[in-house]
Amino acid sequence: MTVDKTIDERFEALCEKIPIVDTHNDFPYSLRVQFHNELHCPGSKFDFDSLLTSHTDLIRMKQGKIGIQFFSCFIECKEDDYLYEDFNKPNSAVRDTLEQIDVIKRLVDEYSNQFEFVTNSKDALDSFLTTKGEKISITLGVEGLHQCDLSLAVVRQYFDLGVRYITITHNCDNPFATAASSIAAGKPDKGLTKYGASCIEEMNRLGMIVDLSHVSHKTMLDVLEITKAPVIFSHSSVYSLTNHERNVRDDVLQLVKKNGGVVCINFFPLFLKQQSKESVTIDDAVDHVKYIIDLIGWDHVGFGSDFDGIPQGPVGLEDVSKYPDLVKKVWEITGASEENIAKMMGLNVLRVWKECEEISKQIKAKNTLPVEVNWEDRKWEFYEYCREFPEIYPGSYNLKKNIYKNTQSLDNNKK
């Protein structure tokens, strides 16, 4: 007589070969705000391998069976330049993003017995499997193209530093696209710009995953029309269940299915149920997961908690240790196969990541050059003295339009 295994037993067996993937955790931003990125600052009691009062620490990541974690390199849109309407205004976003990348890498080095920094889908899975889950694979996402400060060159450099997805907007418009927050504020939905389309092209060439969380409805539609690679929503939920602009409408979900992308459910109570946050529970998160499964299938759902970027999680999903409870609840309600549960746990995101890598290889195999276009309204300002330097070839100074200023001289002693 064969005795059926319980959900608990089946889950434990599955976790030996399938990692739980979380596509969005903001813990590094807490390091920025509270420690100024100093892991050993004077007076600090920080030890990531201890129980902290944040949503995230190593002990609870292990309890939560997390195998692959995308840490967010998040820098906010600045309120003193509302919605970045003057895109030529200098800002510190690139510097601050580099500091976030740096602190994540230092955190990984500090806890190298438990973390492995990875930059491709194969290494992410292999590290989990070869260490039998003892090491958590860490990779990076950048939360908004405002953090690239007008430049596709910055996108390329982020990729070289290990960033593997970029969110097209955060809570501000940028030269690439319209943000959901702008629509909520009553501004027109202009969608993806011409320059934004060039950025999608370059991200596809690089193998950088396109993240559509935070963008407007039209931006979602525009990107899904032109991208050559599958996309993710790194931390969004379902609009039909909670009509918030940060969530994903049914027409977009259908396009995500066609695209092969994945919507990773956000645990922020406001995105799960528009009632008092105390009344939102793990069951509401299950509802959002199940809605996507029922509408477009098991291939297109994942987890993007937003832990430590939200005040609190739902009851029953309070921190990173609670993923097993969420997986088992979905399993109990759906009666799904191990294959489908494995997709939801992490294989869907790994598939998208791998497909982006493969599409990048195909594009580069055609000797496709990097996208060199610049934002058409960018102002290029130089000092007048640079025109004393030799031309690259006769007339080359006339190729581009520049603004020249007379405020400096090559002669430092000249007043």
Tab-separated table of C-alpha atoms in Angstrom:
chain	number	residue	atom	x	y	z
A	1	MET	CA	0.000	0.000	0.000
A	2	THR	CA	1.370	3.405	-1.064
A	3	VAL	CA	0.921	6.252	1.389
A	4	ASP	CA	0.577	9.661	-0.246
A	5	LYS	CA	3.104	12.196	0.936
A	6	THR	CA	1.873	15.310	2.668
A	7	ILE	CA	2.288	18.771	1.164
A	8	ASP	CA	4.991	19.435	3.765
A	9	GLU	CA	6.935	16.338	2.704
A	10	ARG	CA	6.551	17.095	-0.996
A	11	PHE	CA	7.663	20.680	-0.457
A	12	GLU	CA	10.793	19.667	1.471
A	13	ALA	CA	11.720	17.206	-1.275
A	14	LEU	CA	11.156	19.818	-3.978
A	15	CYS	CA	13.314	22.376	-2.156
A	16	GLU	CA	16.309	20.061	-2.493
A	17	LYS	CA	16.365	20.655	-6.260
A	18	ILE	CA	14.373	23.848	-6.892
A	19	PRO	CA	15.353	27.270	-5.501
A	20	ILE	CA	12.826	29.847	-4.414
A	21	VAL	CA	13.604	33.013	-6.367
A	22	ASP	CA	12.678	36.476	-5.080
A	23	THR	CA	13.089	39.152	-7.747
A	24	HIS	CA	12.909	42.185	-5.476
A	25	ASN	CA	14.271	42.844	-1.995
A	26	ASP	CA	15.207	46.361	-0.837
A	27	PHE	CA	17.383	45.473	2.168
A	28	PRO	CA	20.437	47.259	0.664
A	29	TYR	CA	18.507	50.530	0.798
A	30	SER	CA	18.188	50.074	4.566
A	31	LEU	CA	21.975	49.782	4.726
A	32	ARG	CA	22.184	53.077	2.847
A	33	VAL	CA	19.704	54.981	4.997
A	34	GLN	CA	20.625	53.588	8.402
A	35	PHE	CA	24.392	52.952	8.086
A	36	HIS	CA	25.393	55.117	5.087
A	37	ASN	CA	26.560	51.824	3.547
A	38	GLU	CA	29.142	51.282	6.321
A	39	LEU	CA	28.819	47.632	7.307
A	40	HIS	CA	31.141	48.242	10.284
A	41	CYS	CA	30.235	51.790	11.245
A	42	PRO	CA	31.057	52.832	14.844
A	43	GLY	CA	28.274	51.954	17.251
A	44	SER	CA	26.600	49.522	14.867
A	45	LYS	CA	25.422	46.126	16.087
A	46	PHE	CA	24.825	44.869	12.539
A	47	ASP	CA	25.307	41.149	11.965
A	48	PHE	CA	23.433	39.799	8.949
A	49	ASP	CA	23.754	36.271	10.317
A	50	SER	CA	21.521	37.097	13.286
A	51	LEU	CA	17.834	37.757	13.821
A	52	LEU	CA	17.275	41.387	12.870
A	53	THR	CA	14.147	43.527	13.198
A	54	SER	CA	14.116	44.163	9.438
A	55	HIS	CA	12.265	41.816	7.066
A	56	THR	CA	15.530	40.237	5.917
A	57	ASP	CA	18.502	38.460	7.470
A	58	LEU	CA	20.481	35.327	6.683
A	59	ILE	CA	18.789	33.166	9.291
A	60	ARG	CA	15.314	33.860	7.922
A	61	MET	CA	16.448	33.684	4.286
A	62	LYS	CA	17.553	30.117	5.017
A	63	GLN	CA	14.280	29.390	6.817
A	64	GLY	CA	12.455	30.777	3.793
A	65	LYS	CA	14.311	28.405	1.444
A	66	ILE	CA	15.452	31.308	-0.722
A	67	GLY	CA	17.911	30.025	-3.299
A	68	ILE	CA	18.282	33.064	-5.557
A	69	GLN	CA	17.828	36.668	-4.445
A	70	PHE	CA	17.720	39.750	-6.661
A	71	PHE	CA	18.744	42.629	-4.403
A	72	SER	CA	17.459	45.995	-5.572
A	73	CYS	CA	19.913	48.846	-6.138
A	74	PHE	CA	17.291	51.480	-5.395
A	75	ILE	CA	17.736	55.246	-5.460
A	76	GLU	CA	14.588	57.325	-5.088
A	77	CYS	CA	13.346	60.001	-7.478
A	78	LYS	CA	14.248	63.353	-5.926
A	79	GLU	CA	11.314	65.433	-4.690
A	80	ASP	CA	13.133	68.710	-5.367
A	81	ASP	CA	13.036	67.858	-9.078
A	82	TYR	CA	9.455	66.589	-9.236
A	83	LEU	CA	9.061	63.812	-11.794
A	84	TYR	CA	12.449	64.822	-13.219
A	85	GLU	CA	10.823	67.303	-15.583
A	86	ASP	CA	14.209	68.923	-16.260
A	87	PHE	CA	16.099	65.872	-17.461
A	88	ASN	CA	19.248	67.889	-18.186
A	89	LYS	CA	19.634	68.901	-14.547
A	90	PRO	CA	22.668	67.166	-12.983
A	91	ASN	CA	21.876	64.650	-10.243
A	92	SER	CA	23.662	62.121	-8.071
A	93	ALA	CA	21.680	59.033	-9.100
A	94	VAL	CA	24.534	57.227	-10.861
A	95	ARG	CA	26.957	57.807	-7.976
A	96	ASP	CA	24.369	56.625	-5.473
A	97	THR	CA	23.536	53.542	-7.555
A	98	LEU	CA	27.205	52.602	-7.764
A	99	GLU	CA	27.352	52.834	-3.985
A	100	GLN	CA	24.400	50.432	-3.746
A	101	ILE	CA	26.075	47.971	-6.101
A	102	ASP	CA	29.227	48.263	-4.022
A	103	VAL	CA	27.571	47.652	-0.653
A	104	ILE	CA	25.742	44.572	-1.963
A	105	LYS	CA	28.995	43.110	-3.258
A	106	ARG	CA	30.718	43.858	0.047
A	107	LEU	CA	27.847	42.190	1.917
A	108	VAL	CA	28.253	39.107	-0.276
A	109	ASP	CA	32.009	39.058	0.370
A	110	GLU	CA	31.453	39.489	4.110
A	111	TYR	CA	29.187	36.424	4.193
A	112	SER	CA	30.842	34.425	1.413
A	113	ASN	CA	30.161	31.111	3.148
A	114	GLN	CA	26.435	31.701	2.685
A	115	PHE	CA	26.298	33.957	-0.407
A	116	GLU	CA	27.525	33.613	-3.983
A	117	PHE	CA	27.472	36.591	-6.361
A	118	VAL	CA	26.261	35.425	-9.782
A	119	THR	CA	25.796	37.064	-13.167
A	120	ASN	CA	24.124	34.363	-15.255
A	121	SER	CA	21.229	31.961	-14.896
A	122	LYS	CA	23.354	28.809	-15.034
A	123	ASP	CA	25.656	29.872	-12.215
A	124	ALA	CA	22.667	30.989	-10.143
A	125	LEU	CA	21.122	27.522	-10.297
A	126	ASP	CA	24.415	25.616	-10.148
A	127	SER	CA	25.491	27.383	-6.957
A	128	PHE	CA	22.227	26.393	-5.311
A	129	LEU	CA	22.471	22.782	-6.474
A	130	THR	CA	26.166	22.167	-5.806
A	131	THR	CA	25.939	23.551	-2.275
A	132	LYS	CA	22.581	21.834	-1.671
A	133	GLY	CA	21.018	25.175	-0.836
A	134	GLU	CA	23.720	26.147	1.650
A	135	LYS	CA	24.668	29.138	-0.503
A	136	ILE	CA	22.178	31.721	-1.712
A	137	SER	CA	22.856	33.116	-5.178
A	138	ILE	CA	22.823	36.925	-5.183
A	139	THR	CA	22.324	39.120	-8.226
A	140	LEU	CA	21.261	42.714	-8.862
A	141	GLY	CA	18.411	44.815	-10.203
A	142	VAL	CA	18.364	48.600	-10.700
A	143	GLU	CA	14.997	50.173	-9.860
A	144	GLY	CA	14.519	52.825	-12.511
A	145	LEU	CA	16.203	54.256	-15.595
A	146	HIS	CA	16.389	57.622	-13.813
A	147	GLN	CA	19.375	55.925	-12.161
A	148	CYS	CA	21.075	55.861	-15.578
A	149	ASP	CA	20.877	59.667	-15.940
A	150	LEU	CA	20.017	59.897	-19.672
A	151	SER	CA	22.712	57.501	-20.834
A	152	LEU	CA	22.711	54.079	-22.500
A	153	ALA	CA	26.420	53.987	-21.666
A	154	VAL	CA	25.425	53.741	-18.005
A	155	VAL	CA	23.076	50.844	-18.821
A	156	ARG	CA	26.007	49.023	-20.406
A	157	GLN	CA	28.289	49.712	-17.448
A	158	TYR	CA	25.663	48.504	-14.976
A	159	PHE	CA	25.473	45.262	-16.939
A	160	ASP	CA	29.257	44.886	-16.758
A	161	LEU	CA	29.023	45.371	-12.981
A	162	GLY	CA	26.543	42.509	-12.653
A	163	VAL	CA	23.123	44.182	-12.869
A	164	ARG	CA	20.736	41.789	-14.581
A	165	TYR	CA	17.477	43.716	-14.712
A	166	ILE	CA	16.535	47.366	-14.864
A	167	THR	CA	13.083	48.713	-14.045
A	168	ILE	CA	12.108	51.127	-16.834
A	169	THR	CA	10.766	53.770	-14.426
A	170	HIS	CA	10.395	54.254	-10.709
A	171	ASN	CA	7.995	56.840	-9.269
A	172	CYS	CA	8.970	59.498	-11.801
A	173	ASP	CA	8.936	59.927	-15.549
A	174	ASN	CA	12.298	59.846	-17.275
A	175	PRO	CA	13.530	60.346	-20.852
A	176	PHE	CA	12.660	56.723	-21.581
A	177	ALA	CA	9.067	56.264	-20.414
A	178	THR	CA	6.045	57.319	-18.363
A	179	ALA	CA	5.669	56.092	-14.778
A	180	ALA	CA	2.533	54.702	-13.132
A	181	SER	CA	2.843	57.395	-10.466
A	182	SER	CA	2.398	60.089	-13.121
A	183	ILE	CA	-0.881	58.555	-14.243
A	184	ALA	CA	-2.066	58.329	-10.640
A	185	ALA	CA	-1.272	62.061	-10.357
A	186	GLY	CA	-3.475	62.833	-13.374
A	187	LYS	CA	-0.723	63.336	-15.930
A	188	PRO	CA	-1.098	62.019	-19.514
A	189	ASP	CA	0.142	58.527	-20.321
A	190	LYS	CA	2.718	59.078	-23.059
A	191	GLY	CA	4.080	55.554	-22.765
A	192	LEU	CA	7.504	54.617	-24.093
A	193	THR	CA	9.488	57.367	-25.810
A	194	LYS	CA	11.542	56.964	-28.977
A	195	TYR	CA	14.647	57.008	-26.813
A	196	GLY	CA	13.032	54.429	-24.545
A	197	ALA	CA	12.584	52.128	-27.545
A	198	SER	CA	16.311	52.458	-28.236
A	199	CYS	CA	16.984	51.505	-24.621
A	200	ILE	CA	14.838	48.362	-24.900
A	201	GLU	CA	16.784	47.449	-28.033
A	202	GLU	CA	20.078	47.844	-26.172
A	203	MET	CA	18.847	45.905	-23.132
A	204	ASN	CA	17.832	43.049	-25.444
A	205	ARG	CA	21.286	43.136	-27.046
A	206	LEU	CA	23.023	43.041	-23.669
A	207	GLY	CA	20.833	40.328	-22.169
A	208	MET	CA	19.560	42.765	-19.534
A	209	ILE	CA	16.084	41.732	-18.358
A	210	VAL	CA	13.435	44.418	-18.894
A	211	ASP	CA	11.385	45.048	-15.732
A	212	LEU	CA	7.951	46.666	-16.155
A	213	SER	CA	7.020	47.207	-12.517
A	214	HIS	CA	6.336	50.902	-11.772
A	215	VAL	CA	5.614	51.839	-15.406
A	216	SER	CA	2.358	53.199	-16.835
A	217	HIS	CA	-0.183	51.049	-18.641
A	218	LYS	CA	0.774	52.431	-22.055
A	219	THR	CA	4.463	51.927	-21.319
A	220	MET	CA	3.716	48.271	-20.594
A	221	LEU	CA	1.879	47.923	-23.909
A	222	ASP	CA	4.564	49.770	-25.866
A	223	VAL	CA	7.417	47.685	-24.460
A	224	LEU	CA	5.614	44.387	-24.972
A	225	GLU	CA	5.032	45.344	-28.604
A	226	ILE	CA	8.725	45.817	-29.420
A	227	THR	CA	10.858	43.753	-27.035
A	228	LYS	CA	12.592	40.727	-28.516
A	229	ALA	CA	12.986	39.082	-25.121
A	230	PRO	CA	10.616	38.096	-22.318
A	231	VAL	CA	10.043	40.648	-19.558
A	232	ILE	CA	9.416	40.509	-15.843
A	233	PHE	CA	7.336	42.527	-13.439
A	234	SER	CA	9.776	42.275	-10.546
A	235	HIS	CA	7.292	43.370	-7.859
A	236	SER	CA	3.702	43.912	-9.036
A	237	SER	CA	0.309	42.338	-8.411
A	238	VAL	CA	-3.052	42.017	-10.205
A	239	TYR	CA	-5.090	45.095	-11.128
A	240	SER	CA	-8.389	43.194	-11.403
A	241	LEU	CA	-8.128	42.248	-7.725
A	242	THR	CA	-6.734	45.583	-6.520
A	243	ASN	CA	-7.143	48.506	-8.900
A	244	HIS	CA	-3.870	50.258	-8.190
A	245	GLU	CA	-1.783	51.728	-11.031
A	246	ARG	CA	1.209	49.700	-9.806
A	247	ASN	CA	-0.617	46.484	-10.626
A	248	VAL	CA	-1.020	44.683	-13.952
A	249	ARG	CA	-4.237	44.789	-15.971
A	250	ASP	CA	-5.711	41.756	-17.724
A	251	ASP	CA	-4.892	42.988	-21.240
A	252	VAL	CA	-1.245	43.280	-20.234
A	253	LEU	CA	-1.319	39.857	-18.575
A	254	GLN	CA	-2.454	38.354	-21.876
A	255	LEU	CA	0.475	40.039	-23.621
A	256	VAL	CA	2.835	38.752	-20.918
A	257	LYS	CA	1.651	35.244	-21.777
A	258	LYS	CA	2.384	35.845	-25.458
A	259	ASN	CA	5.759	37.369	-24.580
A	260	GLY	CA	6.742	34.520	-22.248
A	261	GLY	CA	7.269	36.871	-19.324
A	262	VAL	CA	6.647	36.538	-15.591
A	263	VAL	CA	4.691	38.634	-13.077
A	264	CYS	CA	6.298	38.373	-9.639
A	265	ILE	CA	3.717	39.090	-6.960
A	266	ASN	CA	4.409	42.021	-4.625
A	267	PHE	CA	3.576	41.497	-0.932
A	268	PHE	CA	2.806	45.157	-0.141
A	269	PRO	CA	-0.652	45.024	1.513
A	270	LEU	CA	-1.859	48.084	-0.420
A	271	PHE	CA	-1.279	46.242	-3.719
A	272	LEU	CA	-2.999	43.073	-2.502
A	273	LYS	CA	-6.189	44.463	-0.983
A	274	GLN	CA	-7.324	48.059	-0.618
A	275	GLN	CA	-8.501	47.790	2.955
A	276	SER	CA	-6.781	48.393	6.275
A	277	LYS	CA	-3.312	46.880	6.138
A	278	GLU	CA	-4.026	44.856	9.276
A	279	SER	CA	-6.752	42.941	7.427
A	280	VAL	CA	-4.498	41.822	4.556
A	281	THR	CA	-3.229	38.265	4.937
A	282	ILE	CA	-1.217	35.625	3.138
A	283	ASP	CA	-4.503	34.432	1.632
A	284	ASP	CA	-4.739	37.682	-0.343
A	285	ALA	CA	-1.297	37.027	-1.819
A	286	VAL	CA	-2.476	33.527	-2.725
A	287	ASP	CA	-5.465	35.075	-4.513
A	288	HIS	CA	-3.159	37.164	-6.713
A	289	VAL	CA	-0.955	34.171	-7.509
A	290	LYS	CA	-3.980	32.043	-8.346
A	291	TYR	CA	-5.543	34.774	-10.511
A	292	ILE	CA	-2.503	34.812	-12.774
A	293	ILE	CA	-2.398	31.019	-12.901
A	294	ASP	CA	-6.076	30.818	-13.845
A	295	LEU	CA	-5.851	33.572	-16.469
A	296	ILE	CA	-2.534	32.938	-18.234
A	297	GLY	CA	-1.042	29.785	-16.715
A	298	TRP	CA	1.680	28.511	-14.405
A	299	ASP	CA	4.497	29.670	-16.703
A	300	HIS	CA	3.994	33.328	-15.867
A	301	VAL	CA	3.933	33.740	-12.087
A	302	GLY	CA	6.641	34.231	-9.484
A	303	PHE	CA	7.506	36.106	-6.281
A	304	GLY	CA	8.817	39.671	-5.904
A	305	SER	CA	8.223	40.475	-2.251
A	306	ASP	CA	9.477	44.082	-1.976
A	307	PHE	CA	10.580	43.188	1.569
A	308	ASP	CA	12.362	46.033	3.360
A	309	GLY	CA	10.956	48.396	0.753
A	310	ILE	CA	7.522	48.257	2.388
A	311	PRO	CA	6.501	49.049	5.989
A	312	GLN	CA	5.133	45.572	6.632
A	313	GLY	CA	3.993	42.430	4.873
A	314	PRO	CA	0.582	40.767	5.113
A	315	VAL	CA	-0.333	38.714	8.156
A	316	GLY	CA	1.360	35.369	7.555
A	317	LEU	CA	3.908	36.902	5.151
A	318	GLU	CA	5.729	39.110	7.608
A	319	ASP	CA	9.293	38.444	6.443
A	320	VAL	CA	11.531	36.349	4.193
A	321	SER	CA	11.069	33.213	6.294
A	322	LYS	CA	7.445	32.851	5.183
A	323	TYR	CA	7.876	31.717	1.561
A	324	PRO	CA	7.292	28.049	2.429
A	325	ASP	CA	3.894	28.946	3.891
A	326	LEU	CA	2.936	30.775	0.688
A	327	VAL	CA	4.086	27.967	-1.590
A	328	LYS	CA	2.295	25.317	0.459
A	329	LYS	CA	-0.945	27.318	0.575
A	330	VAL	CA	-0.942	27.661	-3.210
A	331	TRP	CA	-0.184	23.954	-3.501
A	332	GLU	CA	-3.020	22.980	-1.176
A	333	ILE	CA	-5.568	25.165	-2.961
A	334	THR	CA	-4.585	24.219	-6.517
A	335	GLY	CA	-3.561	20.592	-6.086
A	336	ALA	CA	-0.851	21.308	-8.634
A	337	SER	CA	1.924	19.039	-9.845
A	338	GLU	CA	5.509	19.375	-8.606
A	339	GLU	CA	6.391	20.662	-12.082
A	340	ASN	CA	4.027	23.617	-11.830
A	341	ILE	CA	4.938	24.451	-8.246
A	342	ALA	CA	8.602	24.435	-9.293
A	343	LYS	CA	7.834	26.962	-12.029
A	344	MET	CA	6.213	29.314	-9.536
A	345	MET	CA	8.997	28.883	-6.973
A	346	GLY	CA	11.705	29.995	-9.354
A	347	LEU	CA	12.003	28.145	-12.645
A	348	ASN	CA	9.865	30.717	-14.467
A	349	VAL	CA	12.249	33.538	-13.572
A	350	LEU	CA	15.270	31.384	-14.417
A	351	ARG	CA	13.701	30.592	-17.798
A	352	VAL	CA	13.206	34.282	-18.583
A	353	TRP	CA	16.765	35.033	-17.500
A	354	LYS	CA	18.155	32.250	-19.702
A	355	GLU	CA	16.025	33.278	-22.688
A	356	CYS	CA	17.294	36.861	-22.381
A	357	GLU	CA	20.842	35.483	-22.428
A	358	GLU	CA	20.129	33.340	-25.490
A	359	ILE	CA	18.465	36.193	-27.386
A	360	SER	CA	21.460	38.389	-26.577
A	361	LYS	CA	23.768	35.759	-28.084
A	362	GLN	CA	21.626	35.615	-31.228
A	363	ILE	CA	21.671	39.395	-31.599
A	364	LYS	CA	25.433	39.614	-31.052
A	365	ALA	CA	26.028	36.737	-33.490
A	366	LYS	CA	24.778	39.092	-36.211
A	367	ASN	CA	27.580	41.542	-35.263
A	368	THR	CA	24.977	43.998	-34.009
A	369	LEU	CA	26.700	47.112	-32.704
A	370	PRO	CA	25.831	48.757	-29.381
A	371	VAL	CA	23.018	51.304	-29.625
A	372	GLU	CA	24.830	54.652	-29.700
A	373	VAL	CA	21.935	57.113	-29.890
A	374	ASN	CA	21.597	59.810	-27.248
A	375	TRP	CA	18.503	61.512	-25.875
A	376	GLU	CA	17.568	64.018	-28.552
A	377	ASP	CA	17.042	66.912	-26.107
A	378	ARG	CA	20.280	66.411	-24.231
A	379	LYS	CA	22.417	69.542	-23.882
A	380	TRP	CA	26.120	69.042	-24.544
A	381	GLU	CA	28.068	71.800	-22.795
A	382	PHE	CA	31.827	72.382	-23.032
A	383	TYR	CA	34.306	75.139	-22.299
A	384	GLU	CA	35.324	77.330	-25.215
A	385	TYR	CA	38.972	76.330	-24.876
A	386	CYS	CA	38.255	72.793	-26.123
A	387	ARG	CA	37.866	74.198	-29.629
A	388	GLU	CA	41.585	74.936	-29.533
A	389	PHE	CA	42.220	71.186	-29.560
A	390	PRO	CA	42.883	69.624	-32.997
A	391	GLU	CA	39.995	68.354	-35.103
A	392	ILE	CA	39.720	64.580	-35.487
A	393	TYR	CA	39.306	65.282	-39.193
A	394	PRO	CA	38.589	68.536	-41.084
A	395	GLY	CA	35.160	69.850	-40.119
A	396	SER	CA	34.521	67.307	-37.347
A	397	TYR	CA	33.682	70.057	-34.844
A	398	ASN	CA	30.641	70.869	-36.985
A	399	LEU	CA	29.121	67.375	-36.799
A	400	LYS	CA	27.256	67.883	-33.508
A	401	LYS	CA	25.601	70.846	-31.835
A	402	ASN	CA	27.366	71.965	-28.668
A	403	ILE	CA	27.034	74.805	-26.186
A	404	TYR	CA	30.353	76.512	-25.439
A	405	LYS	CA	31.063	78.556	-22.305
A	406	ASN	CA	33.879	81.063	-21.727
A	407	THR	CA	34.204	80.651	-17.959
A	408	GLN	CA	37.483	78.711	-17.931
A	409	SER	CA	40.869	78.999	-19.606
A	410	LEU	CA	43.620	76.517	-20.359
A	411	ASP	CA	45.959	79.000	-18.700
A	412	ASN	CA	45.323	78.490	-14.976
A	413	ASN	CA	47.147	81.737	-14.163
A	414	LYS	CA	44.943	83.748	-16.489
A	415	LYS	CA	42.189	85.724	-14.775
